[in-house]
Coordinates of C-alpha atoms in Angstrom, one line a residue:
M1 CA 79.8 194.8 182.2
A2 CA 78.2 192.1 180.3
S3 CA 75.4 190.2 182.2
V4 CA 75.2 186.6 182.7
S5 CA 73.8 184.2 180.0
R6 CA 70.1 183.9 179.4
D7 CA 70.6 180.4 178.2
F8 CA 71.2 178.7 181.5
R9 CA 69.7 175.4 182.4
R10 CA 69.4 175.7 186.1
L11 CA 69.3 178.3 188.9
R12 CA 70.4 176.9 192.2
L13 CA 70.3 178.3 195.7
D14 CA 72.5 176.4 197.9
R15 CA 72.0 176.8 201.7
V16 CA 71.3 180.6 201.2
S17 CA 71.2 182.5 204.6
R18 CA 70.7 186.1 205.4
E19 CA 70.9 187.6 208.9
F20 CA 70.0 191.0 210.0
G21 CA 71.9 191.1 213.5
A22 CA 70.2 188.5 215.6
L23 CA 67.3 188.2 213.0
H24 CA 67.7 185.1 210.7
A25 CA 65.6 186.2 207.7
L26 CA 66.8 183.2 205.7
R27 CA 67.9 179.9 207.1
E28 CA 70.0 177.8 204.6
V29 CA 67.4 177.9 201.9
S30 CA 68.1 175.5 199.1
L31 CA 66.1 175.4 195.8
E32 CA 66.6 174.4 192.1
V33 CA 64.8 176.3 189.3
E34 CA 64.8 175.0 185.8
R35 CA 65.0 177.4 182.8
G36 CA 61.5 178.5 181.7
E37 CA 59.8 177.7 185.0
F38 CA 57.4 180.1 186.8
I39 CA 58.1 179.7 190.5
A40 CA 56.0 181.4 193.2
L41 CA 57.4 182.2 196.7
L42 CA 54.5 182.1 199.0
G43 CA 54.1 182.8 202.6
P44 CA 53.0 185.3 205.3
S45 CA 54.7 188.5 206.1
G46 CA 58.1 188.1 207.5
C47 CA 58.6 184.6 206.3
G48 CA 61.6 185.6 204.0
K49 CA 60.2 185.5 200.6
T50 CA 61.1 189.1 199.6
T51 CA 64.5 188.8 201.4
A52 CA 65.2 185.8 199.0
L53 CA 64.2 187.7 196.0
N54 CA 66.4 190.7 197.0
C55 CA 69.3 188.3 197.5
L56 CA 68.7 186.8 194.0
A57 CA 68.7 190.4 192.6
G58 CA 71.9 191.3 194.3
L59 CA 70.3 194.1 196.4
L60 CA 71.1 192.1 199.6
P61 CA 74.5 190.2 200.2
L62 CA 74.3 186.8 201.6
T63 CA 75.6 185.8 205.0
G64 CA 75.9 182.2 204.1
G65 CA 75.6 179.8 201.1
G66 CA 75.8 180.6 197.4
I67 CA 73.6 181.2 194.3
W68 CA 74.5 179.5 191.0
L69 CA 73.5 179.7 187.3
D70 CA 74.6 176.3 186.1
N71 CA 78.4 176.2 187.0
A72 CA 78.7 180.0 187.5
R73 CA 78.5 181.4 190.9
I74 CA 76.6 184.7 190.8
D75 CA 76.0 185.9 194.4
R76 CA 79.2 187.8 194.3
L77 CA 78.2 189.8 191.2
K78 CA 76.8 193.2 191.4
P79 CA 73.1 193.5 190.4
E80 CA 73.8 195.0 187.0
A81 CA 76.3 192.2 186.2
R82 CA 73.4 189.7 186.9
G83 CA 71.2 191.4 184.3
F84 CA 68.0 190.3 186.0
G85 CA 64.6 191.9 185.3
M86 CA 62.8 193.3 188.4
V87 CA 59.1 194.3 188.7
F88 CA 58.5 196.0 192.0
Q89 CA 55.3 196.3 194.2
N90 CA 55.1 200.1 193.6
Y91 CA 56.1 199.9 189.8
A92 CA 59.1 202.2 190.3
L93 CA 58.6 204.0 187.1
F94 CA 60.2 207.3 186.3
P95 CA 57.4 209.9 186.4
H96 CA 59.1 212.4 184.2
M97 CA 59.9 210.0 181.4
S98 CA 57.4 208.8 178.7
V99 CA 56.2 205.1 178.7
R100 CA 58.7 204.5 175.9
R101 CA 61.7 205.8 177.5
N102 CA 60.8 204.0 180.8
V103 CA 60.8 200.8 179.0
G104 CA 64.1 201.6 177.2
F105 CA 65.9 202.7 180.3
G106 CA 67.8 199.4 180.9
L107 CA 68.8 199.2 177.2
R108 CA 70.2 202.6 177.4
M109 CA 72.2 201.6 180.5
Q110 CA 73.6 198.8 178.5
K111 CA 74.6 201.4 175.8
R112 CA 72.6 199.5 173.0
G113 CA 72.3 201.2 169.7
R114 CA 69.4 203.7 169.1
A115 CA 67.9 201.6 166.4
E116 CA 68.1 198.4 168.5
I117 CA 66.5 200.1 171.4
A118 CA 63.7 201.5 169.4
E119 CA 63.0 198.1 167.9
K120 CA 63.1 196.3 171.2
V121 CA 61.0 198.8 173.0
E122 CA 58.2 198.7 170.4
A123 CA 58.3 194.9 170.5
A124 CA 58.0 194.9 174.4
L125 CA 55.0 197.5 174.3
A126 CA 53.3 195.3 171.7
L127 CA 53.8 192.2 173.9
V128 CA 52.1 194.0 176.9
R129 CA 49.4 195.5 174.7
L130 CA 50.5 199.1 175.2
G131 CA 51.7 199.9 171.7
D132 CA 49.6 203.0 171.5
Q133 CA 50.6 204.4 174.8
G134 CA 54.3 204.9 174.3
D135 CA 54.2 208.7 174.4
K136 CA 52.2 209.1 177.5
L137 CA 53.7 209.7 181.1
P138 CA 53.1 207.0 183.8
G139 CA 50.7 209.3 185.6
Q140 CA 48.4 209.3 182.7
L141 CA 47.9 205.6 182.9
S142 CA 45.8 203.3 185.0
G143 CA 47.4 201.1 187.7
G144 CA 47.2 198.0 185.4
Q145 CA 48.8 199.9 182.6
Q146 CA 51.5 201.1 184.8
Q147 CA 52.2 197.6 185.9
R148 CA 52.3 196.5 182.2
V149 CA 54.9 199.2 181.6
A150 CA 57.0 197.9 184.6
I151 CA 56.8 194.3 183.1
A152 CA 57.9 195.6 179.7
R153 CA 60.8 197.3 181.2
A154 CA 61.8 194.2 183.0
I155 CA 61.6 191.9 180.0
V156 CA 62.9 194.1 177.2
I157 CA 66.6 193.5 178.3
E158 CA 65.9 189.8 177.7
P159 CA 67.0 188.8 181.2
P160 CA 67.9 185.2 182.4
L161 CA 65.4 185.8 185.2
V162 CA 62.4 188.0 185.8
L163 CA 61.9 188.8 189.6
M164 CA 58.5 189.9 190.7
D165 CA 57.9 191.3 194.2
E166 CA 54.1 191.2 194.8
P167 CA 53.4 193.1 191.6
L168 CA 49.6 193.0 191.9
S169 CA 49.1 193.9 195.5
N170 CA 48.3 197.7 194.6
L171 CA 45.6 196.7 192.2
D172 CA 41.9 196.3 192.7
A173 CA 40.4 192.7 192.5
K174 CA 39.2 192.9 189.0
L175 CA 42.6 194.3 187.8
R176 CA 44.4 191.6 189.7
L177 CA 42.6 188.8 187.9
E178 CA 43.2 190.4 184.6
M179 CA 46.9 190.9 185.2
R180 CA 47.3 187.4 186.4
A181 CA 46.4 186.1 183.1
E182 CA 48.6 188.7 181.3
I183 CA 51.7 188.0 183.5
R184 CA 51.3 184.2 182.8
R185 CA 50.7 184.9 179.0
I186 CA 53.9 187.1 178.8
H187 CA 55.8 184.5 180.7
D188 CA 54.9 181.8 178.2
Q189 CA 55.4 183.9 175.2
V190 CA 58.7 185.3 176.1
G191 CA 60.0 181.8 177.5
S192 CA 61.4 183.6 180.4
T193 CA 62.2 182.1 183.9
T194 CA 60.1 184.0 186.5
I195 CA 60.3 184.0 190.4
Y196 CA 57.3 185.6 191.8
V197 CA 56.7 186.6 195.4
T198 CA 53.2 186.7 196.8
H199 CA 51.3 186.2 200.1
D200 CA 48.1 185.3 198.1
Q201 CA 47.7 181.6 197.7
D202 CA 45.1 181.9 195.0
E203 CA 47.7 184.0 192.9
A204 CA 50.3 181.4 193.6
V205 CA 48.3 178.4 192.4
S206 CA 46.9 180.1 189.5
L207 CA 50.2 181.3 188.1
A208 CA 53.0 179.0 189.1
D209 CA 54.4 175.8 187.6
R210 CA 55.7 175.2 191.2
V211 CA 55.1 176.9 194.6
V212 CA 57.6 177.3 197.3
V213 CA 55.9 177.8 200.7
M214 CA 58.2 179.7 203.2
R215 CA 57.9 180.2 206.9
G216 CA 60.4 181.7 209.5
G217 CA 63.0 181.9 206.8
T218 CA 62.8 178.3 205.7
V219 CA 61.3 176.3 202.8
R220 CA 58.5 174.2 204.2
Q221 CA 57.3 172.5 200.9
V222 CA 57.9 172.8 197.2
G223 CA 55.6 171.3 194.6
P224 CA 53.1 171.9 191.9
P225 CA 50.0 173.8 192.8
A226 CA 47.7 170.8 192.9
E227 CA 49.9 168.8 195.1
L228 CA 50.2 171.6 197.6
Y229 CA 46.4 172.5 197.3
A230 CA 45.3 168.7 198.0
R231 CA 48.1 167.4 200.1
P232 CA 50.1 170.1 202.1
A233 CA 53.0 168.2 203.8
H234 CA 52.8 170.0 207.2
A235 CA 49.9 171.4 209.2
D236 CA 51.4 175.0 208.8
V237 CA 51.5 174.7 205.1
A238 CA 47.9 173.4 205.2
E239 CA 46.8 176.4 207.3
F240 CA 48.3 178.8 204.8
M241 CA 46.8 177.0 201.8
G242 CA 43.4 177.6 203.0
Y243 CA 42.7 174.8 205.6
R244 CA 41.1 177.2 208.0
N245 CA 39.7 174.4 210.1
L246 CA 42.9 173.2 212.1
L247 CA 41.5 171.2 214.9
P248 CA 43.2 169.6 217.9
T249 CA 42.2 165.9 217.9
R250 CA 43.0 162.4 219.4
V251 CA 43.7 159.3 217.3
L252 CA 41.5 156.4 218.2
S253 CA 42.8 153.9 215.7
S254 CA 44.7 154.0 212.3
D255 CA 45.0 151.5 209.4
A256 CA 46.5 151.8 206.0
G257 CA 47.0 155.5 205.8
T258 CA 43.6 156.4 207.4
A259 CA 42.8 157.2 211.0
R260 CA 39.6 157.4 213.1
I261 CA 40.0 160.6 215.2
A262 CA 38.0 162.4 218.0
I263 CA 37.1 166.0 217.9
G264 CA 35.3 166.5 221.2
D265 CA 32.5 164.0 221.5
A266 CA 32.5 163.5 217.6
E267 CA 34.4 161.0 215.5
L268 CA 35.7 161.5 212.0
I269 CA 37.9 159.4 209.7
G270 CA 40.6 161.1 207.8
T271 CA 43.9 160.6 205.7
V272 CA 47.1 160.5 207.6
I273 CA 49.7 162.9 206.1
E274 CA 52.4 162.9 208.8
T275 CA 53.7 160.2 210.9
L276 CA 51.7 160.1 214.1
P277 CA 54.0 159.6 217.1
G278 CA 51.1 159.3 219.6
E279 CA 47.4 160.0 220.1
A280 CA 47.9 163.8 219.8
A281 CA 47.1 165.1 216.2
L282 CA 45.7 167.9 214.2
A283 CA 43.0 167.6 211.6
A284 CA 42.9 170.1 208.8
I285 CA 39.7 170.7 206.7
R286 CA 39.0 173.2 204.1
P287 CA 35.7 175.2 204.7
D288 CA 34.8 174.1 201.1
D289 CA 34.9 170.4 202.2
L290 CA 33.1 170.8 205.6
V291 CA 29.4 170.7 204.6
P292 CA 26.0 169.9 206.1
R293 CA 25.2 166.3 205.6
A294 CA 22.8 163.6 207.0
D295 CA 25.6 161.4 208.3
G296 CA 27.6 164.4 209.6
T297 CA 29.2 163.9 213.0
L298 CA 30.1 167.3 214.1
A299 CA 27.1 169.1 215.8
A300 CA 27.4 172.8 215.6
T301 CA 25.3 176.0 215.8
V302 CA 25.7 178.6 213.0
A303 CA 27.3 181.7 214.3
A304 CA 27.6 183.9 211.1
V305 CA 27.0 183.2 207.4
E306 CA 27.6 185.1 204.1
Y307 CA 26.5 184.5 200.5
R308 CA 29.5 184.3 198.1
G309 CA 27.8 183.8 194.7
R310 CA 28.6 180.0 194.6
G311 CA 27.1 179.0 198.0
F312 CA 26.9 180.1 201.5
F313 CA 30.1 180.2 203.8
G314 CA 29.7 180.5 207.5
A315 CA 31.2 179.9 210.9
A316 CA 29.6 177.6 213.5
R317 CA 30.4 176.6 217.0
T318 CA 30.2 173.3 218.7
A319 CA 28.8 172.8 222.2
A320 CA 32.4 172.7 223.5
G321 CA 33.2 176.1 221.7
T322 CA 35.2 174.8 218.9
E323 CA 34.9 177.2 215.8
L324 CA 34.2 175.5 212.5
F325 CA 34.3 177.1 209.0
F326 CA 31.9 175.4 206.6
R327 CA 30.1 175.8 203.2
S328 CA 26.4 175.1 202.5
D329 CA 24.7 175.0 199.0
A330 CA 21.4 175.8 200.8
R331 CA 20.7 178.9 202.7
V332 CA 21.4 178.7 206.5
E333 CA 20.8 181.2 209.2
P334 CA 22.5 182.2 212.4
G335 CA 21.3 180.1 215.3
E336 CA 20.4 177.0 213.1
A337 CA 21.7 173.7 214.3
L338 CA 23.8 171.7 211.8
L339 CA 25.5 168.4 211.5
L340 CA 28.8 168.9 209.5
G341 CA 30.9 166.4 208.0
A342 CA 33.6 165.9 205.2
D343 CA 34.9 163.0 203.1
R344 CA 37.8 161.1 204.6
N345 CA 40.2 162.1 201.8
R346 CA 39.4 165.7 202.5
V347 CA 40.3 165.4 206.3
L348 CA 44.0 165.5 206.6
I349 CA 45.7 164.4 209.8
Y350 CA 49.0 165.8 211.0
A351 CA 51.2 165.3 214.1
G352 CA 50.3 167.8 216.7
A353 CA 49.3 168.6 220.3
A354 CA 45.8 167.9 221.3

């Protein structure tokens, strides 16, 4: 059966739901993806991101809503009729087949001609920089090389979508960084549309054109990485985007998008992100932005500190027991008393319970 066209303009998830008995893994998820985009589905374990990917691939049927490529509804098609490329977390390579035969597997299933298969396989291997590894078995390759084979197999069929499910989670830190750059390079060179599942916010912001943050089977925010990094729309998105300081606070006064807040006995000025219905609020601050300063108002004692090459990162506690995560350019020691503060545009204020 012929697969759907690669030359679509827009993928659309329309109120997609997936239930497993009483568990609502996806709750009316809606999303539009333009051709050529790189989209990252980001969230903690159990948020629904892999379920969404499996529904796109046709590995799970929907229990509500629909999936469309332009005007064609595809959620009722079998996986092979969608013709999407899939890159799995565990690579899913055939151990008894050579690299070249692994890459050509999808083309053989499509009953392409022998000459065409050979030409496309060599082109895909060259693209992932494995042109000299075609005769080896997967077990003779490194983890990074195996992942390149999996990517070559996914793209060689020229799919309308490439779906990637945490493809770098089994690699060490150095290989993850290298493969990030490779995945983005291949995406740009092929001109494909990629949907990439990850729980790693650094991975998402470094790779994607837009990031979709999910929680509890719902989409919490969609936007460019810089937007989500600097201005998360909700406190739970901020927490997942690295704002480790999520502090109950009281609003003392507000004016023109800023507010004066109280954290214990200390006062700070921050930027209001959500409408504040009353005095109760949450202040979100990245550890990078909370630093020792002469005008700091948060008095705390260093509990632990570690050196990370570009500065010292630590945890401190206020007299009331509030834990604060901070950064310091200068060495600090456990037991040292600090005054911590942050610029008002880096203190984000959300509605919440004090």
